[in-house]
mmCIF file of C-alpha atoms and ligand atoms in Angstrom:
data_model
loop_
_atom_site.group_PDB
_atom_site.id
_atom_site.type_symbol
_atom_site.label_atom_id
_atom_site.label_comp_id
_atom_site.label_asym_id
_atom_site.label_seq_id
_atom_site.Cartn_x
_atom_site.Cartn_y
_atom_site.Cartn_z
ATOM 1 C CA UNK N 1 169.070 44.348 -33.412
ATOM 2 C CA UNK N 2 169.902 47.869 -34.479
ATOM 3 C CA UNK N 3 166.852 50.034 -33.849
ATOM 4 C CA UNK N 4 165.566 53.457 -34.943
ATOM 5 C CA UNK N 5 162.667 55.392 -33.439
ATOM 6 C CA UNK N 6 161.118 57.672 -36.069
ATOM 7 C CA UNK N 7 159.199 60.467 -34.292
ATOM 8 C CA UNK N 8 161.401 60.150 -31.209
ATOM 9 C CA UNK N 9 160.586 63.666 -29.976
ATOM 10 C CA UNK N 10 156.815 63.026 -29.851
ATOM 11 C CA UNK N 11 154.664 61.624 -27.042
ATOM 12 C CA UNK N 12 154.576 58.111 -28.504
ATOM 13 C CA UNK N 13 158.231 58.184 -29.557
ATOM 14 C CA UNK N 14 159.395 59.094 -26.053
ATOM 15 C CA UNK N 15 157.171 56.402 -24.602
ATOM 16 C CA UNK N 16 158.727 53.907 -27.047
ATOM 17 C CA UNK N 17 162.187 54.885 -25.817
ATOM 18 C CA UNK N 18 161.108 54.207 -22.226
ATOM 19 C CA UNK N 19 159.819 50.778 -23.224
ATOM 20 C CA UNK N 20 162.987 49.987 -25.194
ATOM 21 C CA UNK N 21 165.253 51.004 -22.314
ATOM 22 C CA UNK N 22 164.550 47.786 -20.370
ATOM 23 C CA UNK N 23 164.499 45.372 -23.347
ATOM 24 C CA UNK N 24 167.353 42.864 -22.935
ATOM 25 C CA UNK N 25 167.381 42.146 -26.677
ATOM 26 C CA UNK N 26 168.343 45.760 -27.429
ATOM 27 C CA UNK N 27 172.077 45.547 -26.890
ATOM 28 C CA UNK N 28 173.124 47.497 -29.966
ATOM 29 C CA UNK N 29 172.572 51.032 -31.096
ATOM 30 C CA UNK N 30 169.429 53.132 -30.926
ATOM 31 C CA UNK N 31 169.028 55.900 -33.504
ATOM 32 C CA UNK N 32 166.578 58.728 -32.878
ATOM 33 C CA UNK N 33 164.894 60.342 -35.880
ATOM 34 C CA UNK N 34 162.420 63.191 -36.291
ATOM 35 C CA UNK N 35 161.783 66.071 -38.683
ATOM 36 C CA UNK N 36 164.381 68.688 -39.668
ATOM 37 C CA UNK N 37 162.869 70.875 -36.888
ATOM 38 C CA UNK N 38 164.365 68.620 -34.202
ATOM 39 C CA UNK N 39 167.669 67.675 -35.807
ATOM 40 C CA UNK N 40 170.470 68.078 -33.269
ATOM 41 C CA UNK N 41 168.207 67.895 -30.196
ATOM 42 C CA UNK N 42 169.602 65.670 -27.475
ATOM 43 C CA UNK N 43 167.486 63.036 -25.689
ATOM 44 C CA UNK N 44 168.665 60.759 -22.872
ATOM 45 C CA UNK N 45 168.600 56.965 -23.284
ATOM 46 C CA UNK N 46 170.078 54.458 -20.807
ATOM 47 C CA UNK N 47 172.224 57.200 -19.262
ATOM 48 C CA UNK N 48 173.604 58.397 -22.602
ATOM 49 C CA UNK N 49 172.803 61.542 -24.581
ATOM 50 C CA UNK N 50 171.582 60.620 -28.070
ATOM 51 C CA UNK N 51 171.368 63.209 -30.841
ATOM 52 C CA UNK N 52 168.186 63.377 -32.948
ATOM 53 C CA UNK N 53 168.767 62.920 -36.682
ATOM 54 C CA UNK N 54 166.734 64.021 -39.703
ATOM 55 C CA UNK N 55 164.558 61.067 -40.766
ATOM 56 C CA UNK N 56 164.394 62.256 -44.387
ATOM 57 C CA UNK N 57 168.199 62.034 -44.737
ATOM 58 C CA UNK N 58 168.743 58.832 -42.741
ATOM 59 C CA UNK N 59 170.240 55.728 -44.404
ATOM 60 C CA UNK N 60 167.788 52.939 -43.475
ATOM 61 C CA UNK N 61 170.352 50.189 -44.107
ATOM 62 C CA UNK N 62 171.963 51.281 -40.802
ATOM 63 C CA UNK N 63 169.142 49.641 -38.783
ATOM 64 C CA UNK N 64 167.266 46.315 -38.639
ATOM 65 C CA UNK N 65 164.008 47.589 -37.147
ATOM 66 C CA UNK N 66 162.344 51.017 -37.167
ATOM 67 C CA UNK N 67 159.495 52.009 -34.872
ATOM 68 C CA UNK N 68 157.537 54.783 -36.611
ATOM 69 C CA UNK N 69 155.338 57.303 -34.768
ATOM 70 C CA UNK N 70 155.600 60.387 -36.944
ATOM 71 C CA UNK N 71 152.169 60.587 -38.602
ATOM 72 C CA UNK N 72 150.714 58.966 -41.704
ATOM 73 C CA UNK N 73 152.390 61.185 -44.302
ATOM 74 C CA UNK N 74 155.881 60.407 -42.952
ATOM 75 C CA UNK N 75 155.100 56.681 -42.818
ATOM 76 C CA UNK N 76 153.754 56.616 -46.354
ATOM 77 C CA UNK N 77 156.849 58.405 -47.612
ATOM 78 C CA UNK N 78 159.614 56.735 -45.585
ATOM 79 C CA UNK N 79 158.435 53.259 -44.508
ATOM 80 C CA UNK N 80 158.690 51.641 -47.990
ATOM 81 C CA UNK N 81 162.255 52.952 -48.268
ATOM 82 C CA UNK N 82 163.151 51.290 -44.941
ATOM 83 C CA UNK N 83 161.607 47.964 -45.985
ATOM 84 C CA UNK N 84 163.422 48.042 -49.344
ATOM 85 C CA UNK N 85 166.672 48.402 -47.378
ATOM 86 C CA UNK N 86 165.840 45.186 -45.474
ATOM 87 C CA UNK N 87 164.480 46.842 -42.322
ATOM 88 C CA UNK N 88 161.348 45.824 -40.369
ATOM 89 C CA UNK N 89 158.930 48.707 -39.773
ATOM 90 C CA UNK N 90 156.381 48.835 -36.959
ATOM 91 C CA UNK N 91 154.135 51.769 -37.776
ATOM 92 C CA UNK N 92 151.881 53.636 -35.336
ATOM 93 C CA UNK N 93 150.070 55.743 -37.907
ATOM 94 C CA UNK N 94 146.917 54.734 -39.753
ATOM 95 C CA UNK N 95 148.717 54.740 -43.137
ATOM 96 C CA UNK N 96 148.954 50.951 -43.635
ATOM 97 C CA UNK N 97 146.467 49.488 -41.167
ATOM 98 C CA UNK N 98 143.731 48.604 -43.635
ATOM 99 C CA UNK N 99 146.074 47.601 -46.464
ATOM 100 C CA UNK N 100 145.119 43.935 -47.086
ATOM 101 C CA UNK N 101 148.808 42.984 -47.460
ATOM 102 C CA UNK N 102 149.789 44.541 -44.096
ATOM 103 C CA UNK N 103 149.461 42.739 -40.755
ATOM 104 C CA UNK N 104 147.595 44.708 -38.063
ATOM 105 C CA UNK N 105 148.749 43.184 -34.810
ATOM 106 C CA UNK N 106 147.938 43.030 -31.116
ATOM 107 C CA UNK N 107 150.417 40.322 -30.046
ATOM 108 C CA UNK N 108 148.148 38.733 -27.408
ATOM 109 C CA UNK N 109 145.485 38.210 -30.107
ATOM 110 C CA UNK N 110 147.016 37.710 -33.542
ATOM 111 C CA UNK N 111 150.823 37.424 -33.392
ATOM 112 C CA UNK N 112 150.342 34.608 -35.936
ATOM 113 C CA UNK N 113 149.635 37.321 -38.564
ATOM 114 C CA UNK N 114 153.212 38.656 -38.355
ATOM 115 C CA UNK N 115 155.135 38.236 -41.617
ATOM 116 C CA UNK N 116 158.333 36.191 -41.916
ATOM 117 C CA UNK N 117 160.433 38.743 -43.747
ATOM 118 C CA UNK N 118 160.975 42.513 -43.384
ATOM 119 C CA UNK N 119 157.725 44.384 -44.014
ATOM 120 C CA UNK N 120 155.584 47.147 -42.584
ATOM 121 C CA UNK N 121 153.618 45.888 -39.566
ATOM 122 C CA UNK N 122 150.776 48.170 -38.494
ATOM 123 C CA UNK N 123 150.121 49.017 -34.863
ATOM 124 C CA UNK N 124 146.359 49.496 -34.392
ATOM 125 C CA UNK N 125 144.497 52.624 -33.300
ATOM 126 C CA UNK N 126 144.760 53.271 -29.547
ATOM 127 C CA UNK N 127 141.052 52.845 -28.702
ATOM 128 C CA UNK N 128 140.793 49.779 -30.909
ATOM 129 C CA UNK N 129 143.617 48.003 -29.066
ATOM 130 C CA UNK N 130 142.029 48.283 -25.624
ATOM 131 C CA UNK N 131 138.577 47.327 -26.952
ATOM 132 C CA UNK N 132 139.734 44.191 -28.802
ATOM 133 C CA UNK N 133 141.910 43.176 -25.833
ATOM 134 C CA UNK N 134 138.760 43.085 -23.670
ATOM 135 C CA UNK N 135 136.679 41.353 -26.325
ATOM 136 C CA UNK N 136 139.100 38.655 -27.520
ATOM 137 C CA UNK N 137 138.742 36.329 -24.485
ATOM 138 C CA UNK N 138 134.965 36.858 -24.403
ATOM 139 C CA UNK N 139 134.741 36.069 -28.112
ATOM 140 C CA UNK N 140 136.592 32.791 -27.504
ATOM 141 C CA UNK N 141 134.055 31.872 -24.812
ATOM 142 C CA UNK N 142 130.734 33.115 -26.183
ATOM 143 C CA UNK N 143 131.162 34.010 -29.906
ATOM 144 C CA UNK N 144 131.053 37.749 -30.603
ATOM 145 C CA UNK N 145 128.318 38.965 -32.981
ATOM 146 C CA UNK N 146 127.988 42.712 -32.368
ATOM 147 C CA UNK N 147 129.634 45.519 -30.458
ATOM 148 C CA UNK N 148 128.518 49.044 -29.670
ATOM 149 C CA UNK N 149 131.211 51.369 -28.401
ATOM 150 C CA UNK N 150 131.458 54.897 -26.989
ATOM 151 C CA UNK N 151 134.978 56.155 -26.360
ATOM 152 C CA UNK N 152 136.190 58.817 -23.909
ATOM 153 C CA UNK N 153 139.585 59.783 -25.297
ATOM 154 C CA UNK N 154 142.224 61.854 -23.533
ATOM 155 C CA UNK N 155 144.059 64.819 -25.028
ATOM 156 C CA UNK N 156 147.381 62.943 -25.154
ATOM 157 C CA UNK N 157 145.848 60.835 -27.939
ATOM 158 C CA UNK N 158 146.257 63.880 -30.188
ATOM 159 C CA UNK N 159 149.966 64.391 -29.449
ATOM 160 C CA UNK N 160 152.152 66.811 -27.552
ATOM 161 C CA UNK N 161 150.574 69.959 -29.092
ATOM 162 C CA UNK N 162 147.156 68.836 -27.829
ATOM 163 C CA UNK N 163 148.319 68.797 -24.225
ATOM 164 C CA UNK N 164 149.594 72.338 -24.649
ATOM 165 C CA UNK N 165 146.234 73.355 -26.204
ATOM 166 C CA UNK N 166 144.322 71.987 -23.195
ATOM 167 C CA UNK N 167 146.471 73.923 -20.729
ATOM 168 C CA UNK N 168 146.152 77.146 -22.774
ATOM 169 C CA UNK N 169 142.377 76.716 -23.051
ATOM 170 C CA UNK N 170 141.991 76.129 -19.310
ATOM 171 C CA UNK N 171 143.637 79.542 -18.794
ATOM 172 C CA UNK N 172 141.503 81.196 -21.513
ATOM 173 C CA UNK N 173 138.162 79.694 -20.472
ATOM 174 C CA UNK N 174 138.551 79.759 -16.689
ATOM 175 C CA UNK N 175 135.453 81.665 -15.401
ATOM 176 C CA UNK N 176 135.986 84.736 -13.230
ATOM 177 C CA UNK N 177 133.797 83.208 -10.508
ATOM 178 C CA UNK N 178 131.436 80.236 -10.047
ATOM 179 C CA UNK N 179 128.498 82.048 -11.727
ATOM 180 C CA UNK N 180 130.441 83.578 -14.614
ATOM 181 C CA UNK N 181 130.325 82.090 -18.136
ATOM 182 C CA UNK N 182 133.286 80.239 -19.608
ATOM 183 C CA UNK N 183 135.732 82.408 -21.549
ATOM 184 C CA UNK N 184 136.247 82.171 -25.312
ATOM 185 C CA UNK N 185 138.934 79.908 -26.750
ATOM 186 C CA UNK N 186 139.889 78.460 -30.100
ATOM 187 C CA UNK N 187 139.936 74.699 -30.634
ATOM 188 C CA UNK N 188 143.666 74.626 -31.339
ATOM 189 C CA UNK N 189 144.389 71.084 -32.509
ATOM 190 C CA UNK N 190 140.813 70.006 -31.619
ATOM 191 C CA UNK N 191 137.608 70.554 -33.600
ATOM 192 C CA UNK N 192 136.226 72.730 -30.771
ATOM 193 C CA UNK N 193 137.658 73.910 -27.441
ATOM 194 C CA UNK N 194 138.167 70.885 -25.183
ATOM 195 C CA UNK N 195 138.764 72.546 -21.792
ATOM 196 C CA UNK N 196 135.675 72.100 -19.522
ATOM 197 C CA UNK N 197 133.857 70.308 -22.378
ATOM 198 C CA UNK N 198 133.512 67.060 -24.373
ATOM 199 C CA UNK N 199 133.796 66.978 -28.170
ATOM 200 C CA UNK N 200 132.204 64.126 -30.170
ATOM 201 C CA UNK N 201 134.400 64.704 -33.220
ATOM 202 C CA UNK N 202 137.758 63.003 -33.830
ATOM 203 C CA UNK N 203 139.103 63.156 -37.370
ATOM 204 C CA UNK N 204 137.215 64.138 -40.550
ATOM 205 C CA UNK N 205 133.592 63.041 -41.161
ATOM 206 C CA UNK N 206 132.506 60.750 -43.996
ATOM 207 C CA UNK N 207 129.320 61.082 -46.068
ATOM 208 C CA UNK N 208 127.369 58.910 -43.586
ATOM 209 C CA UNK N 209 128.252 61.066 -40.569
ATOM 210 C CA UNK N 210 130.934 58.809 -39.102
ATOM 211 C CA UNK N 211 134.171 60.427 -38.007
ATOM 212 C CA UNK N 212 137.486 58.840 -38.960
ATOM 213 C CA UNK N 213 138.342 57.659 -35.439
ATOM 214 C CA UNK N 214 135.029 55.754 -35.359
ATOM 215 C CA UNK N 215 135.638 54.116 -38.722
ATOM 216 C CA UNK N 216 139.076 53.012 -37.510
ATOM 217 C CA UNK N 217 137.514 51.193 -34.540
ATOM 218 C CA UNK N 218 134.960 49.502 -36.826
ATOM 219 C CA UNK N 219 137.376 48.340 -39.530
ATOM 220 C CA UNK N 220 140.402 47.555 -37.376
ATOM 221 C CA UNK N 221 138.412 45.503 -34.833
ATOM 222 C CA UNK N 222 137.101 43.286 -37.620
ATOM 223 C CA UNK N 223 140.598 42.802 -39.041
ATOM 224 C CA UNK N 224 142.344 42.025 -35.725
ATOM 225 C CA UNK N 225 139.643 39.687 -34.436
ATOM 226 C CA UNK N 226 139.353 37.995 -37.855
ATOM 227 C CA UNK N 227 135.608 38.736 -37.944
ATOM 228 C CA UNK N 228 134.927 40.537 -41.255
ATOM 229 C CA UNK N 229 131.149 40.470 -40.684
ATOM 230 C CA UNK N 230 131.227 41.740 -37.090
ATOM 231 C CA UNK N 231 128.526 44.378 -36.569
ATOM 232 C CA UNK N 232 130.194 47.396 -34.965
ATOM 233 C CA UNK N 233 129.080 50.910 -34.125
ATOM 234 C CA UNK N 234 131.307 53.468 -32.461
ATOM 235 C CA UNK N 235 130.912 57.043 -31.274
ATOM 236 C CA UNK N 236 134.248 58.611 -30.314
ATOM 237 C CA UNK N 237 134.408 61.518 -27.873
ATOM 238 C CA UNK N 238 137.429 63.623 -26.925
ATOM 239 C CA UNK N 239 137.344 64.537 -23.228
ATOM 240 C CA UNK N 240 139.692 66.826 -21.298
ATOM 241 C CA UNK N 241 141.466 64.032 -19.426
ATOM 242 C CA UNK N 242 145.262 64.245 -19.559
ATOM 243 C CA UNK N 243 146.165 60.683 -20.463
ATOM 244 C CA UNK N 244 144.406 57.308 -20.769
ATOM 245 C CA UNK N 245 141.333 56.403 -22.807
ATOM 246 C CA UNK N 246 138.051 54.994 -21.496
ATOM 247 C CA UNK N 247 135.480 53.059 -23.529
ATOM 248 C CA UNK N 248 131.987 51.788 -22.832
ATOM 249 C CA UNK N 249 131.583 48.537 -24.759
ATOM 250 C CA UNK N 250 128.290 46.680 -25.147
ATOM 251 C CA UNK N 251 128.896 43.309 -26.798
ATOM 252 C CA UNK N 252 126.292 40.848 -28.046
ATOM 253 C CA UNK N 253 127.289 37.193 -28.321
ATOM 254 C CA UNK N 254 125.963 34.042 -29.991
ATOM 255 C CA UNK N 255 125.689 32.312 -26.580
ATOM 256 C CA UNK N 256 124.288 33.388 -23.217
ATOM 257 C CA UNK N 257 126.965 35.091 -21.156
ATOM 258 C CA UNK N 258 127.836 33.414 -17.893
ATOM 259 C CA UNK N 259 129.169 36.291 -15.786
ATOM 260 C CA UNK N 260 131.537 34.197 -13.653
ATOM 261 C CA UNK N 261 132.981 32.574 -16.756
ATOM 262 C CA UNK N 262 133.395 36.003 -18.377
ATOM 263 C CA UNK N 263 135.324 37.268 -15.342
ATOM 264 C CA UNK N 264 137.503 34.131 -15.323
ATOM 265 C CA UNK N 265 138.283 34.458 -19.032
ATOM 266 C CA UNK N 266 139.149 38.153 -18.725
ATOM 267 C CA UNK N 267 141.297 37.597 -15.613
ATOM 268 C CA UNK N 268 143.367 34.867 -17.263
ATOM 269 C CA UNK N 269 144.005 36.752 -20.528
ATOM 270 C CA UNK N 270 147.552 38.215 -20.698
ATOM 271 C CA UNK N 271 147.692 41.984 -20.280
ATOM 272 C CA UNK N 272 144.151 42.308 -18.869
ATOM 273 C CA UNK N 273 143.005 43.191 -15.359
ATOM 274 C CA UNK N 274 139.362 42.724 -14.407
ATOM 275 C CA UNK N 275 137.490 44.245 -11.456
ATOM 276 C CA UNK N 276 134.587 42.040 -10.412
ATOM 277 C CA UNK N 277 133.476 44.495 -7.715
ATOM 278 C CA UNK N 278 131.284 47.309 -9.181
ATOM 279 C CA UNK N 279 133.356 49.853 -7.262
ATOM 280 C CA UNK N 280 136.659 48.404 -8.465
ATOM 281 C CA UNK N 281 136.625 50.130 -11.868
ATOM 282 C CA UNK N 282 139.717 52.088 -12.984
ATOM 283 C CA UNK N 283 139.722 55.620 -14.418
ATOM 284 C CA UNK N 284 141.967 56.707 -17.306
ATOM 285 C CA UNK N 285 144.203 58.735 -14.984
ATOM 286 C CA UNK N 286 144.512 55.797 -12.609
ATOM 287 C CA UNK N 287 145.733 53.505 -15.401
ATOM 288 C CA UNK N 288 148.204 56.066 -16.778
ATOM 289 C CA UNK N 289 151.655 54.525 -16.679
ATOM 290 C CA UNK N 290 150.222 50.981 -16.475
ATOM 291 C CA UNK N 291 150.664 48.831 -19.573
ATOM 292 C CA UNK N 292 147.627 46.662 -18.841
ATOM 293 C CA UNK N 293 144.044 47.053 -20.047
ATOM 294 C CA UNK N 294 141.567 47.405 -17.156
ATOM 295 C CA UNK N 295 138.011 46.066 -17.404
ATOM 296 C CA UNK N 296 135.272 46.889 -14.901
ATOM 297 C CA UNK N 297 131.546 47.681 -14.448
ATOM 298 C CA UNK N 298 130.595 44.325 -16.029
ATOM 299 C CA UNK N 299 126.816 43.886 -16.382
ATOM 300 C CA UNK N 300 124.704 41.321 -18.212
ATOM 301 C CA UNK N 301 121.718 43.137 -19.745
ATOM 302 C CA UNK N 302 118.566 42.377 -17.742
ATOM 303 C CA UNK N 303 116.471 41.768 -20.882
ATOM 304 C CA UNK N 304 119.209 40.233 -23.047
ATOM 305 C CA UNK N 305 121.257 37.432 -21.476
ATOM 306 C CA UNK N 306 123.569 37.326 -24.506
ATOM 307 C CA UNK N 307 124.690 40.966 -24.053
ATOM 308 C CA UNK N 308 127.359 42.270 -21.728
ATOM 309 C CA UNK N 309 128.310 45.894 -21.066
ATOM 310 C CA UNK N 310 131.683 46.909 -19.611
ATOM 311 C CA UNK N 311 134.011 49.839 -18.999
ATOM 312 C CA UNK N 312 137.506 49.490 -20.461
ATOM 313 C CA UNK N 313 140.382 51.828 -19.534
ATOM 314 C CA UNK N 314 143.993 51.830 -20.734
ATOM 315 C CA UNK N 315 146.981 54.098 -21.210
ATOM 316 C CA UNK N 316 146.746 55.161 -24.873
ATOM 317 C CA UNK N 317 150.461 55.943 -25.035
ATOM 318 C CA UNK N 318 151.400 52.499 -23.644
ATOM 319 C CA UNK N 319 149.166 49.578 -24.665
ATOM 320 C CA UNK N 320 147.427 51.935 -27.109
ATOM 321 C CA UNK N 321 150.679 52.765 -28.897
ATOM 322 C CA UNK N 322 154.291 52.403 -27.675
ATOM 323 C CA UNK N 323 153.986 49.244 -25.561
ATOM 324 C CA UNK N 324 152.017 47.344 -28.195
ATOM 325 C CA UNK N 325 154.611 48.333 -30.820
ATOM 326 C CA UNK N 326 157.509 47.210 -28.613
ATOM 327 C CA UNK N 327 155.671 43.963 -27.792
ATOM 328 C CA UNK N 328 155.544 43.301 -31.560
ATOM 329 C CA UNK N 329 159.295 43.958 -31.613
ATOM 330 C CA UNK N 330 159.655 41.456 -28.712
ATOM 331 C CA UNK N 331 158.119 38.752 -30.914
ATOM 332 C CA UNK N 332 160.432 39.624 -33.821
ATOM 333 C CA UNK N 333 163.451 39.590 -31.468
ATOM 334 C CA UNK N 334 162.556 36.113 -30.162
ATOM 335 C CA UNK N 335 162.132 34.821 -33.715
ATOM 336 C CA UNK N 336 165.459 36.341 -34.724
ATOM 337 C CA UNK N 337 167.202 34.725 -31.741
ATOM 338 C CA UNK N 338 165.741 31.333 -32.715
ATOM 339 C CA UNK N 339 167.008 31.513 -36.309
HETATM 340 N N1 NAP R 1 149.189 59.813 -28.986
HETATM 341 C C1 NAP R 1 148.619 58.624 -29.014
HETATM 342 O O1 NAP R 1 147.971 58.180 -28.044
HETATM 343 C C2 NAP R 1 148.739 57.757 -30.234
HETATM 344 C C3 NAP R 1 148.219 56.474 -30.193
HETATM 345 C C4 NAP R 1 148.315 55.654 -31.308
HETATM 346 C C5 NAP R 1 148.921 56.134 -32.448
HETATM 347 N N2 NAP R 1 149.422 57.392 -32.469
HETATM 348 C C6 NAP R 1 150.072 57.842 -33.713
HETATM 349 O O2 NAP R 1 151.459 58.004 -33.459
HETATM 350 C C7 NAP R 1 151.965 59.089 -34.239
HETATM 351 C C8 NAP R 1 152.643 60.113 -33.334
HETATM 352 O O3 NAP R 1 151.741 60.552 -32.348
HETATM 353 P P1 NAP R 1 152.205 61.459 -31.103
HETATM 354 O O4 NAP R 1 151.018 61.528 -30.227
HETATM 355 O O5 NAP R 1 153.515 61.002 -30.565
HETATM 356 O O6 NAP R 1 152.389 62.884 -31.844
HETATM 357 P P2 NAP R 1 153.377 64.113 -31.460
HETATM 358 O O7 NAP R 1 153.584 64.178 -29.987
HETATM 359 O O8 NAP R 1 152.796 65.282 -32.146
HETATM 360 O O9 NAP R 1 154.766 63.711 -32.151
HETATM 361 C C9 NAP R 1 154.919 63.671 -33.549
HETATM 362 C C10 NAP R 1 156.323 63.187 -33.885
HETATM 363 O O10 NAP R 1 156.398 63.034 -35.311
HETATM 364 C C11 NAP R 1 157.569 63.728 -35.753
HETATM 365 N N3 NAP R 1 157.381 64.202 -37.121
HETATM 366 C C12 NAP R 1 156.426 65.040 -37.586
HETATM 367 N N4 NAP R 1 156.602 65.260 -38.900
HETATM 368 C C13 NAP R 1 157.711 64.566 -39.276
HETATM 369 C C14 NAP R 1 158.416 64.401 -40.494
HETATM 370 N N5 NAP R 1 158.024 65.008 -41.625
HETATM 371 N N6 NAP R 1 159.506 63.599 -40.508
HETATM 372 C C15 NAP R 1 159.923 62.974 -39.382
HETATM 373 N N7 NAP R 1 159.294 63.105 -38.185
HETATM 374 C C16 NAP R 1 158.203 63.894 -38.137
HETATM 375 C C17 NAP R 1 157.711 64.870 -34.781
HETATM 376 O O11 NAP R 1 159.020 65.352 -34.849
HETATM 377 P P3 NAP R 1 159.376 66.923 -34.603
HETATM 378 O O12 NAP R 1 159.623 67.042 -33.121
HETATM 379 O O13 NAP R 1 160.611 67.113 -35.398
HETATM 380 O O14 NAP R 1 158.213 67.732 -35.071
HETATM 381 C C18 NAP R 1 157.418 64.139 -33.470
HETATM 382 O O15 NAP R 1 158.546 63.395 -33.068
HETATM 383 C C19 NAP R 1 150.769 59.630 -35.032
HETATM 384 O O16 NAP R 1 150.755 58.994 -36.289
HETATM 385 C C20 NAP R 1 149.588 59.202 -34.201
HETATM 386 O O17 NAP R 1 148.415 59.073 -34.964
HETATM 387 C C21 NAP R 1 149.346 58.216 -31.404
#
């Protein structure tokens, strides 16, 4: 397969390139695309220097599959052009996720939703992926009815500029001594300054007071799990961690939850790691660079035997974005080889 990465200079795009570098099915060319700002930049891939091209001027018939991570506006503008030219598109933005005609895929859960001919395939929101990964095996065992989520999302979830903003704000806000107040800073790419703080605002708010990141978790979870009536609430918080998202998930099931069975189901689900020991939980930094979703702090509610609360941590750039996208490409590559 001839592949293009659109948004190759970004955090997700570079992570995609790392994932692609060890894929045996990628034996042909890789084309790197970004905005006009980055045209001519050189990025290494498998020991070669590849030159970044302007996505707006690229001929999509030159590739069979394009991995997009260049924001919603770029996807809306360019992805249909790629599909018309016969190219598969796996898109990391939110542009197509809730389009009824577009598959929204976490391969371990709903690879069956993948289309049979070139189309846009949507990669879900980063928090949503790790949450549904932890819930899918529990749903199979106990029947999921409700979930209540609070996310703790790292700065890398907002892209390369957000990491720079955190470092700048740490310098600006650093107190003169332990009793001094924090210095002033602007939010930069965040709603409010993130250094030494936590900001419960990700994306624009709707009329009911939900922010866009929260609505994504609600709607996308229902679509991926195939549960249109699932009751979901989410409160999304940006925290000043460097990479990796955490989520507290309280799930209510139709059946009583047997804890040992829950641990067994989680442990045998592909791509999941479960810590049975209360002290065995993983932090976002600890899971950075690990493609698996880590589940810990499992508790059955004392007054509600059908409810389970857990802590879920994953690398938002890997399973939350680049790895999930490349795993979708893995499925397409296998299908192509079987034709
Ligand atoms: N970060 C995450 O954890 C995460 C998780 C899931 C989904 N996503 C989604 O993935 C996408 C990229 O996120 P990121 O974190 O990698 O952001 P980023 O670090 O800011 O990178 C953005 C990339 O998009 C490119 N781009 C911007 N405008 C473009 C245009 N008009 N035409 C072509 N390329 C353009 C940039 O190229 P230049 O270098 O030329 O500006 C850069 O390569 C976003 O849609 C984001 O919502 C991110």
